[in-house]
XYZ file of C-alpha atoms in Angstrom:
706
model
C -0.094 -0.212 0.360
C 3.276 2.077 0.840
C 4.928 1.706 -2.878
C 1.350 1.822 -4.493
C 0.362 5.404 -2.851
C 4.744 6.807 -3.181
C 3.745 5.941 -7.095
C 1.414 7.813 -8.052
C 1.924 10.763 -5.624
C 4.893 10.557 -8.647
C 2.592 10.042 -10.768
C 0.872 12.526 -13.688
C -2.447 11.475 -11.790
C -1.121 13.250 -8.918
C 0.170 16.239 -10.887
C -2.179 17.115 -12.523
C -4.339 17.341 -9.609
C -1.667 19.351 -7.622
C -2.432 22.075 -10.860
C -5.895 21.919 -10.368
C -5.584 22.492 -6.950
C -3.205 25.549 -7.709
C -5.308 26.904 -10.193
C -8.121 26.840 -6.702
C -5.827 28.082 -4.554
C -5.068 31.196 -6.945
C -9.055 31.277 -6.871
C -9.320 31.941 -3.307
C -6.391 34.251 -3.247
C -7.563 36.547 -6.740
C -11.132 36.279 -4.762
C -10.421 37.698 -1.409
C -7.991 40.363 -3.116
C -11.432 41.709 -5.540
C -12.713 41.883 -2.127
C -10.827 43.585 -0.597
C -11.474 46.398 -2.387
C -15.479 45.502 -2.260
C -15.490 45.369 1.657
C -16.299 47.896 3.622
C -13.951 49.528 6.224
C -16.957 50.868 8.431
C -18.598 48.443 11.314
C -21.878 50.282 10.225
C -24.015 51.603 7.787
C -24.388 55.104 9.178
C -20.655 55.195 9.503
C -20.681 55.075 5.831
C -19.254 57.802 3.483
C -22.202 57.188 1.074
C -24.332 58.026 4.149
C -23.130 60.472 5.484
C -23.031 62.806 2.046
C -27.090 61.758 1.269
C -28.116 62.708 4.831
C -26.144 66.027 4.513
C -27.429 66.329 1.307
C -30.793 65.754 2.531
C -29.705 68.209 4.742
C -29.337 71.037 2.714
C -32.078 70.952 1.264
C -34.189 71.290 4.670
C -32.354 74.169 5.388
C -32.444 76.128 2.127
C -35.894 75.233 2.690
C -36.202 77.477 6.139
C -33.629 79.740 5.661
C -34.448 81.004 2.021
C -37.638 79.229 0.576
C -39.879 79.502 3.084
C -40.045 83.403 2.315
C -42.072 83.778 -0.967
C -40.895 86.693 -1.896
C -38.076 85.067 -2.906
C -39.546 84.301 -6.283
C -40.000 88.434 -6.518
C -37.676 90.415 -8.454
C -37.388 93.153 -5.743
C -35.273 90.159 -3.674
C -32.920 89.714 -6.242
C -30.134 92.187 -5.480
C -27.558 94.139 -7.453
C -24.755 91.861 -7.306
C -26.229 88.625 -8.302
C -28.139 90.243 -11.258
C -23.668 91.124 -12.876
C -22.617 86.810 -11.393
C -25.309 86.395 -13.650
C -24.458 88.279 -16.556
C -21.296 88.244 -16.771
C -21.388 83.492 -16.173
C -23.796 83.888 -19.130
C -23.251 85.843 -22.562
C -26.963 84.521 -23.826
C -28.262 86.976 -20.676
C -28.151 91.104 -21.948
C -29.599 93.208 -20.000
C -30.969 93.471 -15.979
C -34.544 92.455 -17.257
C -33.847 88.925 -18.575
C -30.698 88.153 -16.219
C -34.187 89.224 -12.907
C -35.976 86.816 -15.232
C -33.296 83.953 -15.156
C -32.687 84.225 -11.072
C -36.407 83.506 -10.727
C -36.920 80.311 -13.373
C -33.472 78.941 -11.508
C -34.879 79.612 -8.150
C -38.835 78.373 -9.100
C -36.097 75.297 -10.795
C -33.888 74.392 -8.412
C -37.537 75.061 -5.045
C -39.296 71.721 -7.075
C -35.755 69.448 -6.459
C -36.113 70.684 -2.538
C -39.897 69.370 -3.089
C -38.818 66.404 -4.839
C -36.169 65.556 -2.985
C -37.910 66.656 1.087
C -41.651 65.646 -0.450
C -42.403 63.243 -3.797
C -39.161 60.728 -2.910
C -38.874 61.425 -0.181
C -39.535 57.760 2.547
C -36.538 57.141 4.538
C -35.880 60.945 6.198
C -37.298 63.169 8.815
C -36.502 65.955 8.635
C -37.299 69.366 11.278
C -36.568 73.068 10.400
C -37.484 75.976 12.673
C -36.971 79.338 12.319
C -36.147 80.087 15.611
C -37.041 84.031 15.092
C -40.643 84.066 13.384
C -41.649 80.386 14.461
C -42.089 78.677 10.568
C -41.029 75.239 10.414
C -40.035 72.634 7.901
C -41.041 69.046 8.910
C -42.262 65.715 7.314
C -42.704 64.690 10.844
C -46.631 64.146 11.260
C -46.937 63.514 14.770
C -44.804 66.696 15.564
C -46.472 70.100 16.901
C -45.219 73.552 19.211
C -46.135 71.184 22.526
C -43.645 67.868 21.689
C -41.060 69.838 19.866
C -38.177 69.441 22.495
C -39.667 65.527 22.954
C -38.790 65.250 19.510
C -35.766 66.662 19.503
C -34.993 64.567 21.534
C -35.690 61.730 19.651
C -33.855 62.911 16.337
C -31.030 63.259 17.938
C -30.901 59.499 19.645
C -31.073 57.938 15.862
C -28.580 55.859 15.083
C -27.989 58.152 12.464
C -28.731 62.216 12.326
C -27.295 65.784 11.410
C -27.856 68.517 13.897
C -27.365 72.354 12.414
C -27.457 75.737 12.442
C -27.912 77.937 8.907
C -24.524 77.026 7.790
C -22.485 75.094 10.421
C -23.254 71.248 11.008
C -23.240 71.462 15.087
C -23.537 67.700 15.507
C -23.742 64.299 14.112
C -24.541 61.013 15.135
C -20.360 59.871 14.197
C -18.347 61.976 16.298
C -15.713 63.762 15.008
C -17.379 64.226 12.201
C -15.352 66.534 8.792
C -12.754 69.479 9.743
C -13.195 72.014 11.831
C -14.840 75.226 10.135
C -17.925 76.058 7.855
C -19.686 73.337 5.937
C -21.251 73.777 2.819
C -24.458 71.144 2.868
C -25.158 70.946 -0.992
C -22.386 72.610 -3.641
C -24.582 71.758 -6.538
C -27.296 75.606 -5.802
C -27.439 78.409 -7.408
C -27.300 80.683 -4.181
C -26.530 80.398 -0.561
C -23.687 77.714 -0.549
C -23.108 77.465 3.498
C -20.811 80.220 3.941
C -22.022 82.224 7.370
C -24.279 85.292 7.874
C -25.734 87.029 10.317
C -28.139 86.229 12.510
C -27.162 82.147 10.811
C -27.633 81.044 14.620
C -31.427 82.067 14.749
C -32.230 78.419 12.838
C -31.882 74.898 14.006
C -32.737 72.770 11.110
C -32.523 68.664 12.650
C -32.270 65.389 10.718
C -32.565 61.716 10.597
C -32.603 58.664 9.449
C -35.724 56.483 10.710
C -34.913 53.450 12.402
C -36.185 50.851 10.565
C -35.344 50.985 6.731
C -37.671 50.683 4.321
C -37.603 50.525 0.651
C -37.650 53.164 -2.441
C -35.056 54.987 -2.247
C -30.919 55.570 -1.568
C -31.619 54.573 2.099
C -32.519 52.069 1.569
C -30.475 50.738 -1.748
C -27.249 51.328 -0.241
C -28.298 49.690 3.502
C -29.017 46.302 1.455
C -25.209 47.095 -0.678
C -23.696 47.716 2.449
C -24.986 45.273 4.431
C -24.034 42.741 1.603
C -20.849 43.450 0.949
C -20.341 43.510 4.476
C -21.338 40.116 4.971
C -18.861 38.349 3.240
C -15.948 40.048 5.051
C -15.478 37.220 7.142
C -15.017 35.003 3.463
C -12.272 37.364 2.333
C -9.949 36.795 5.519
C -10.905 33.434 5.495
C -10.451 32.051 1.851
C -7.159 33.927 1.617
C -5.772 32.874 4.114
C -7.138 29.163 2.978
C -5.290 29.948 -0.469
C -2.195 30.921 0.762
C -1.282 27.858 3.272
C -2.725 26.058 0.091
C -0.074 27.037 -2.386
C 2.675 26.975 0.387
C 2.160 23.252 0.626
C 1.683 22.730 -2.949
C 4.630 24.538 -3.879
C 6.473 22.239 -1.250
C 4.815 18.778 -2.279
C 5.146 20.114 -6.321
C 9.046 20.700 -5.716
C 10.010 17.413 -4.076
C 7.887 15.585 -7.388
C 8.517 17.976 -10.982
C 10.874 16.316 -13.220
C 10.684 12.390 -11.582
C 8.544 9.535 -12.032
C 9.911 8.212 -8.643
C 11.675 9.076 -5.020
C 15.327 9.476 -5.943
C 14.374 9.600 -10.661
C 16.333 10.891 -12.545
C 15.424 14.058 -13.031
C 13.381 14.572 -16.873
C 14.600 17.258 -18.743
C 12.510 17.908 -21.983
C 12.385 19.879 -24.903
C 11.260 23.113 -23.571
C 13.165 23.129 -20.445
C 16.606 22.992 -23.184
C 16.074 26.939 -23.568
C 18.169 29.312 -22.248
C 17.123 31.003 -19.066
C 17.399 34.123 -20.280
C 15.108 33.986 -24.138
C 12.371 31.268 -21.487
C 12.314 35.030 -18.521
C 12.078 37.008 -21.799
C 8.990 35.087 -22.877
C 8.009 34.616 -19.302
C 7.135 38.059 -19.605
C 5.658 38.976 -22.560
C 3.011 36.186 -21.807
C 2.381 37.486 -18.556
C 2.545 41.369 -19.641
C -0.184 39.098 -22.534
C -2.052 37.391 -19.967
C -2.160 40.717 -17.276
C -3.460 42.866 -20.658
C -6.107 40.584 -22.006
C -7.178 39.515 -18.235
C -7.868 43.369 -17.373
C -9.664 43.775 -19.909
C -11.493 40.945 -20.689
C -13.085 41.775 -16.229
C -13.079 44.918 -16.957
C -15.507 44.912 -20.462
C -17.524 41.428 -18.965
C -17.481 41.360 -14.971
C -20.843 44.079 -12.997
C -20.385 46.410 -11.140
C -22.091 45.269 -8.516
C -20.345 41.593 -9.637
C -18.833 40.005 -4.823
C -17.162 37.169 -4.531
C -18.344 34.628 -2.557
C -21.605 34.858 -2.998
C -22.703 32.412 -5.197
C -25.785 33.348 -6.407
C -26.459 32.891 -9.823
C -26.289 35.889 -11.507
C -21.653 35.851 -9.937
C -22.085 31.893 -11.693
C -20.922 32.595 -14.626
C -18.229 35.615 -14.125
C -16.935 33.383 -11.524
C -16.456 30.655 -13.976
C -14.927 32.942 -16.633
C -12.172 34.511 -13.227
C -11.947 30.290 -12.762
C -10.270 30.175 -16.176
C -8.420 33.321 -16.369
C -6.600 32.183 -13.237
C -6.094 29.094 -14.232
C -4.289 30.207 -17.967
C -2.001 32.307 -14.834
C -1.140 28.905 -13.622
C -0.480 27.536 -15.846
C 1.706 30.157 -17.119
C 3.917 30.292 -13.867
C 4.548 26.957 -13.436
C 5.561 26.201 -16.419
C 8.839 29.014 -16.521
C 9.008 27.601 -12.698
C 8.940 23.664 -13.015
C 11.474 24.511 -15.790
C 13.580 26.008 -13.417
C 13.131 23.793 -9.799
C 14.530 20.902 -12.594
C 17.612 22.550 -13.652
C 18.018 23.607 -9.082
C 17.557 19.558 -8.592
C 19.179 18.319 -11.213
C 22.198 20.596 -10.818
C 22.502 21.667 -14.179
C 22.196 24.856 -13.809
C 25.226 26.529 -15.690
C 23.728 24.690 -18.652
C 19.931 26.560 -18.595
C 21.605 29.970 -18.556
C 22.804 31.178 -21.105
C 24.984 34.147 -19.724
C 26.942 30.942 -18.103
C 26.829 28.638 -21.449
C 28.347 31.724 -23.839
C 31.132 32.598 -21.226
C 32.482 28.458 -21.957
C 32.433 29.442 -25.689
C 33.580 31.820 -25.447
C 36.546 30.587 -22.820
C 36.746 27.586 -24.595
C 37.199 29.068 -28.113
C 39.532 32.076 -26.730
C 41.775 28.563 -24.875
C 42.416 27.043 -28.422
C 43.242 29.983 -30.418
C 44.979 32.156 -28.525
C 44.657 35.499 -30.704
C 42.701 38.680 -30.321
C 39.706 37.666 -27.979
C 41.516 36.127 -25.606
C 44.174 38.985 -25.721
C 41.059 41.851 -24.961
C 40.050 39.199 -22.105
C 43.610 39.897 -20.690
C 43.072 43.795 -21.594
C 39.857 43.700 -19.341
C 41.018 41.607 -16.524
C 44.303 43.261 -16.454
C 42.895 46.638 -16.415
C 40.252 45.719 -13.111
C 43.271 44.293 -11.562
C 45.184 47.340 -11.423
C 42.372 49.594 -10.761
C 41.553 46.268 -7.661
C 44.987 46.676 -6.998
C 45.217 50.727 -6.690
C 42.388 50.231 -4.805
C 44.010 47.409 -2.569
C 46.511 49.763 -1.165
C 45.497 52.704 -0.857
C 43.047 51.153 1.165
C 45.838 48.815 3.966
C 48.571 51.228 3.571
C 45.979 54.748 4.640
C 48.302 57.346 5.020
C 49.048 59.893 3.136
C 51.661 59.360 1.659
C 49.959 56.435 -0.198
C 46.390 57.714 -0.979
C 47.160 60.923 -3.088
C 50.077 59.208 -5.217
C 48.255 56.034 -5.246
C 44.976 58.482 -6.233
C 47.391 60.057 -9.435
C 48.048 57.236 -10.290
C 45.242 55.751 -10.883
C 43.565 58.612 -12.415
C 46.278 58.659 -14.912
C 46.066 55.721 -15.655
C 41.956 55.448 -16.217
C 42.541 59.233 -18.320
C 45.347 57.382 -20.197
C 42.911 53.564 -20.695
C 40.241 55.875 -21.473
C 42.223 57.538 -24.932
C 42.714 54.168 -25.871
C 39.159 52.979 -26.178
C 37.999 56.227 -26.887
C 40.573 56.127 -30.115
C 39.194 52.121 -31.050
C 35.720 54.703 -30.456
C 36.387 56.511 -33.354
C 39.612 53.915 -35.834
C 35.422 51.911 -35.584
C 33.142 54.580 -36.708
C 35.599 54.919 -40.057
C 35.281 52.294 -40.328
C 31.612 51.780 -39.867
C 31.259 55.051 -41.711
C 33.756 53.738 -44.379
C 31.239 50.511 -45.318
C 28.192 52.431 -45.381
C 29.824 54.579 -47.656
C 30.029 51.507 -49.594
C 27.343 49.214 -48.882
C 24.892 52.967 -51.010
C 27.192 52.707 -53.821
C 30.447 55.400 -53.504
C 32.283 52.224 -53.872
C 35.572 54.885 -54.159
C 35.597 55.519 -50.615
C 39.461 54.304 -49.333
C 39.221 54.023 -45.220
C 42.307 55.760 -43.669
C 43.612 54.873 -40.433
C 46.938 56.287 -38.563
C 48.488 54.716 -35.409
C 45.844 52.556 -34.679
C 45.302 48.747 -33.924
C 46.522 46.193 -35.842
C 42.926 44.543 -36.497
C 41.551 47.416 -37.281
C 44.497 48.444 -40.267
C 44.124 44.884 -40.990
C 40.202 45.636 -41.476
C 40.171 48.962 -43.283
C 42.750 47.213 -45.656
C 40.160 44.474 -46.573
C 37.556 46.729 -46.740
C 39.029 49.113 -48.535
C 39.715 46.042 -51.535
C 36.293 44.790 -51.373
C 35.428 48.533 -52.390
C 37.609 48.225 -54.728
C 37.162 44.666 -56.200
C 33.212 46.174 -56.928
C 34.534 48.919 -58.648
C 35.961 46.822 -61.025
C 32.872 44.199 -61.227
C 30.916 47.803 -61.384
C 32.983 48.530 -64.469
C 32.904 44.961 -66.215
C 29.085 45.406 -66.257
C 29.027 48.852 -67.637
C 31.992 47.786 -70.181
C 29.562 44.995 -70.372
C 26.454 46.284 -71.185
C 27.712 49.290 -73.642
C 29.749 46.183 -75.507
C 26.060 44.789 -75.783
C 23.717 48.044 -76.561
C 26.473 49.280 -79.435
C 26.024 45.921 -80.586
C 22.740 46.003 -81.322
C 22.589 49.421 -82.451
C 25.663 48.774 -85.369
C 23.732 45.587 -86.607
C 20.176 47.493 -85.805
C 22.252 50.380 -88.971
C 23.575 47.576 -90.909
C 20.842 45.611 -91.277
C 18.974 48.541 -92.433
C 21.018 49.607 -95.901
C 19.311 46.084 -97.280
C 16.527 46.060 -95.364
C 16.032 49.446 -97.315
C 16.610 47.458 -101.129
C 14.726 44.806 -100.180
C 11.409 46.371 -99.695
C 12.114 48.371 -102.382
C 12.148 45.638 -104.581
C 8.802 43.839 -103.533
C 7.424 47.348 -104.288
C 8.020 47.420 -107.407
C 7.650 43.665 -107.638
C 4.301 44.613 -106.293
C 3.609 46.629 -109.479
C 4.453 44.096 -112.483
C 1.633 41.789 -113.185
C 1.386 38.714 -112.535
C -1.585 35.604 -113.743
C -0.214 33.611 -111.123
C -1.816 34.036 -107.843
C 0.232 31.570 -104.973
C 3.627 34.467 -105.832
C 0.585 36.709 -105.583
C 0.280 35.851 -102.064
C 4.218 35.443 -101.478
C 4.623 38.603 -102.511
C 2.112 40.096 -99.505
C 4.351 37.838 -97.176
C 7.007 39.086 -98.728
C 5.644 42.180 -98.201
C 4.472 42.234 -94.500
C 7.290 40.705 -93.085
C 9.442 43.126 -94.319
C 7.603 45.903 -93.168
C 7.458 44.554 -89.387
C 11.270 43.201 -89.908
C 12.303 46.857 -90.520
C 9.606 48.115 -88.130
C 11.642 46.136 -85.327
C 15.759 47.135 -87.016
C 13.933 50.700 -86.392
C 13.122 49.538 -82.403
C 15.908 49.054 -81.431
C 17.664 52.234 -82.941
C 15.299 53.796 -80.403
C 16.281 51.539 -77.555
C 19.462 51.209 -78.174
C 19.679 55.810 -77.950
C 17.414 55.186 -75.039
C 19.331 53.044 -72.897
C 22.689 54.900 -73.784
C 20.840 58.066 -73.809
C 21.575 59.881 -76.563
C 18.276 60.743 -77.273
C 17.763 64.726 -75.595
C 14.543 65.294 -74.545
C 13.436 69.271 -75.067
C 10.644 69.545 -72.121
C 8.534 72.947 -72.750
C 4.681 73.770 -70.958
C 2.258 70.566 -72.924
C -1.087 70.090 -72.132
C -0.803 65.845 -71.115
C -5.563 65.744 -71.874
C -5.288 67.309 -75.843
C -1.923 65.478 -76.451
C -3.966 62.173 -76.130
C -6.624 62.448 -76.821
C -4.790 63.392 -80.201
C -3.120 59.505 -80.250
C -6.476 57.997 -79.188
C -8.384 59.594 -82.173
C -5.655 58.181 -84.515
C -5.674 55.080 -82.899
C -9.052 54.709 -82.742
C -9.471 53.184 -86.026
C -6.801 49.943 -85.257
C -8.804 50.044 -81.937
C -12.627 48.890 -83.540
C -10.466 46.800 -85.994
C -9.803 44.700 -83.289
C -13.389 45.282 -81.301
C -11.503 47.301 -79.140
C -14.007 50.419 -76.646
C -12.367 52.915 -75.167
C -12.994 54.529 -72.239
C -12.278 57.360 -71.153
C -13.046 57.681 -67.284
C -10.843 61.010 -66.567
C -9.761 63.800 -68.778
C -8.768 65.895 -66.635
C -7.116 68.897 -67.656
C -2.652 68.642 -66.584
C -0.165 70.743 -67.893
C 2.947 68.655 -67.814
C 7.126 69.457 -68.554
C 7.384 67.512 -71.401
C 9.391 66.823 -74.706
C 6.423 66.432 -77.466
C 7.074 64.688 -79.880
C 8.188 61.614 -77.186
C 5.292 62.225 -75.194
C 3.436 61.066 -77.763
C 5.993 58.090 -78.429
C 5.111 56.982 -74.472
C 0.899 57.189 -75.075
C 1.701 55.066 -79.077
C 3.617 52.687 -78.078
C 1.333 51.706 -74.691
C -1.949 52.391 -77.180
C 0.407 49.662 -79.820
C 0.541 47.981 -76.827
C -3.022 47.489 -76.349
C -3.834 46.240 -79.668
C -2.199 43.603 -80.157
C -2.366 41.725 -77.209
C -5.668 42.891 -74.652
C -8.616 40.799 -75.770
C -10.824 41.532 -78.935
C -14.262 42.212 -77.961
C -13.618 43.622 -74.509
C -12.824 47.523 -72.618
C -10.064 49.626 -72.596
C -9.843 52.455 -69.778
C -8.051 56.122 -69.643
C -7.227 58.429 -67.301
C -5.554 61.512 -66.804
C -5.265 63.162 -63.991
C -3.114 65.125 -61.909
C -1.566 64.227 -58.451
C 1.086 64.726 -56.341
C 2.659 67.026 -58.842
C 2.486 64.370 -61.617
C 0.495 64.050 -64.536
C -0.120 60.469 -64.537
C -1.821 58.956 -67.992
C -3.233 55.703 -67.111
C -4.446 52.976 -69.333
C -5.916 49.006 -68.628
C -6.796 46.597 -70.831
C -7.475 42.450 -70.483
C -4.991 40.684 -71.725
C -5.841 37.914 -73.804
C -2.688 35.733 -73.056
C -2.183 34.015 -69.903
C 0.215 36.445 -67.755
C 2.248 34.456 -65.680
C 5.389 36.469 -65.539
C 6.738 39.535 -63.316
C 5.652 43.395 -64.167
C 9.429 44.114 -64.199
C 9.863 41.575 -66.308
C 7.805 43.057 -69.096
C 9.575 45.801 -69.919
C 13.021 44.568 -70.082
C 13.924 43.995 -73.857
C 12.628 40.925 -75.962
C 10.339 40.548 -73.284
C 7.101 40.079 -74.348
C 3.894 38.441 -72.901
C 3.283 36.495 -74.861
C 5.634 33.265 -74.674
C 4.369 32.080 -77.457
C 6.005 34.863 -79.625
C 3.019 34.012 -82.738
C 1.936 37.920 -81.825
C 3.455 40.975 -84.126
C 4.954 42.523 -80.539
C 8.953 42.601 -80.528
C 9.528 43.190 -77.472
C 10.048 46.674 -76.782
C 7.783 49.255 -76.376
C 7.497 49.034 -73.234
C 10.914 49.221 -72.529
C 11.097 52.352 -74.868
C 8.577 54.262 -73.283
C 9.651 53.304 -69.933
C 13.241 54.877 -71.195
C 11.368 58.195 -72.817
C 9.488 58.172 -69.368
C 12.884 58.617 -67.400
C 14.489 60.558 -69.431
C 11.815 63.829 -68.846
C 12.711 63.011 -65.548
C 8.987 60.607 -64.630
C 7.724 57.266 -63.598
C 6.780 54.524 -64.912
C 4.863 51.323 -63.295
C 2.741 48.425 -64.625
C 1.435 46.380 -62.722
C -0.457 42.640 -62.836
C -3.611 41.504 -61.233
C -5.311 38.237 -63.249
C -5.566 38.952 -65.940
C -5.345 42.842 -66.269
C -2.136 44.543 -67.868
C -2.671 48.493 -66.236
C 0.430 51.138 -66.592
C 1.248 54.889 -65.542
C 2.876 56.982 -66.466
C 3.590 60.526 -64.252
C 6.201 63.135 -65.177
C 6.430 65.571 -63.634
C 3.183 69.203 -63.811
C 4.514 72.736 -64.695
């Protein structure tokens, strides 16, 4: 039996039960912490701040009634003083004259008197009051048994109540809660407009008594507040008791958990899992982020879901869902803590903390590497170690031999040594900055940058030498690339020029053959094919020449103000017949008047190339959309069409020379139209962008506005 119990205590079932009990203990402690903020600090409801504030609030209305509103003359214009009129006019811009001010004051007084009646007559259930004008004998009260003969008995009965206030015209004299408030004047009601409780002549000629009935009845604020106070007071013992139980249970479970975690049996090996092999620092960061997210998320959930009336340990049906939700939230936090704490406990028990802490592991690896290589890293470690050792020796000598003869020279030497070390470190930092800035310049394209160091460490000089050679190598590579590109462009240009002469002759002879009479129908067809192919070849050669000129910069741009919308309409008008022949319909959505700074001849060629591209590659019987607008300092020409071929290609590839969306190359295009258009756009300081969305092909040309 004992052996079986020992095995069970290390089983997964036992560990699962412990985790659940951890959640229970955390749930008890969370509810207790929440309950500490909910339970009243006062032993009696009559001593609570909410009760005293509301009772004093009622007292203010009784005081205002007997002091000011018992006399109906307050509602007449003659009772309004000139200072009150000035104050109303100063505080309200809408009041233009004295008559409006008087009218407004009277309306406010009447509204406030209705509020007095509302508070003391209509909505009053549990408060009895008595206001007396000692000079005139006038009385305001709601005590049915009161008469002039039993006034003394009624007052004595009121001030024996568990909750009462006794005051004169401006100051509270006594309450059931002693001492109450601060010495001096107490302002009954801060919200009313005419009388704020400040002292006045004859304020002692009034007496006000207000008390709560011995039996608080249902129907007003006092009843609700007392019920809530009693409800919160009832959980006081549960809050303290459950909190103590939760803490004790957590401590017991923690001791047990430390004993069993990582083992399947007593004295057995510690199981180190994959998560446990993560360095402590990384685990700590993950744990911190996890707890931060959990705390923030829990706070948000509790703030939005938990009602303000919720109280812990009430166990009524309305709070059951809230308690379940809190238990689940607490359980998530508990499991996060268990996960990370368990890994730490395992390594402590297994004596593998040196493998668990990343700093220790890195330090051990560095020491191992330094001992093998015995180069610069070892020297750096030795220098740092020597620095600290020398400083330690200075301090040690000055402490042991604490005479002025030793201390003063020692401090001077120590200061000089540290200044020298600081200067050496500063020189190393400055050399490093030179290396960094030089490398950054080379990375940004300034490959001719050279780094020069004076009186630097050998390793710094070697690094500067290597970086300078990298720049030289990049410069050679760039020069070779430019030379290759230039030779390729020149080859294309020369071949194109060489082809133009024989091609012109071929086209001329074909034209002559077309004029000769022929009865052979096949021969006529052959001549027609030769004519089409030779003209296509001529167009290709011309495109090659134009593309070569644009790329090599041999084309000049004469920039001048130009109406983009008019130029576009002209080009579109000339191309409409060819587009309609392929079943393409031009749709011009936005044709804003845009004035750009461009070369009209190049701009026309750009639009013509784009329309030609649409005519060749757009799906027949579709619409072509063209927009002209102004955007961010550019005049923008946008053309969109549906491709008849599947465009499985990167949009940037289409602007390269000889690249076509028609992979079969069965159409008449040369693959140079977009490349020429892009080069001409850049020549005019513009931007060229094309994109593909499914079968939708879109080109945007942006030229700076004039």
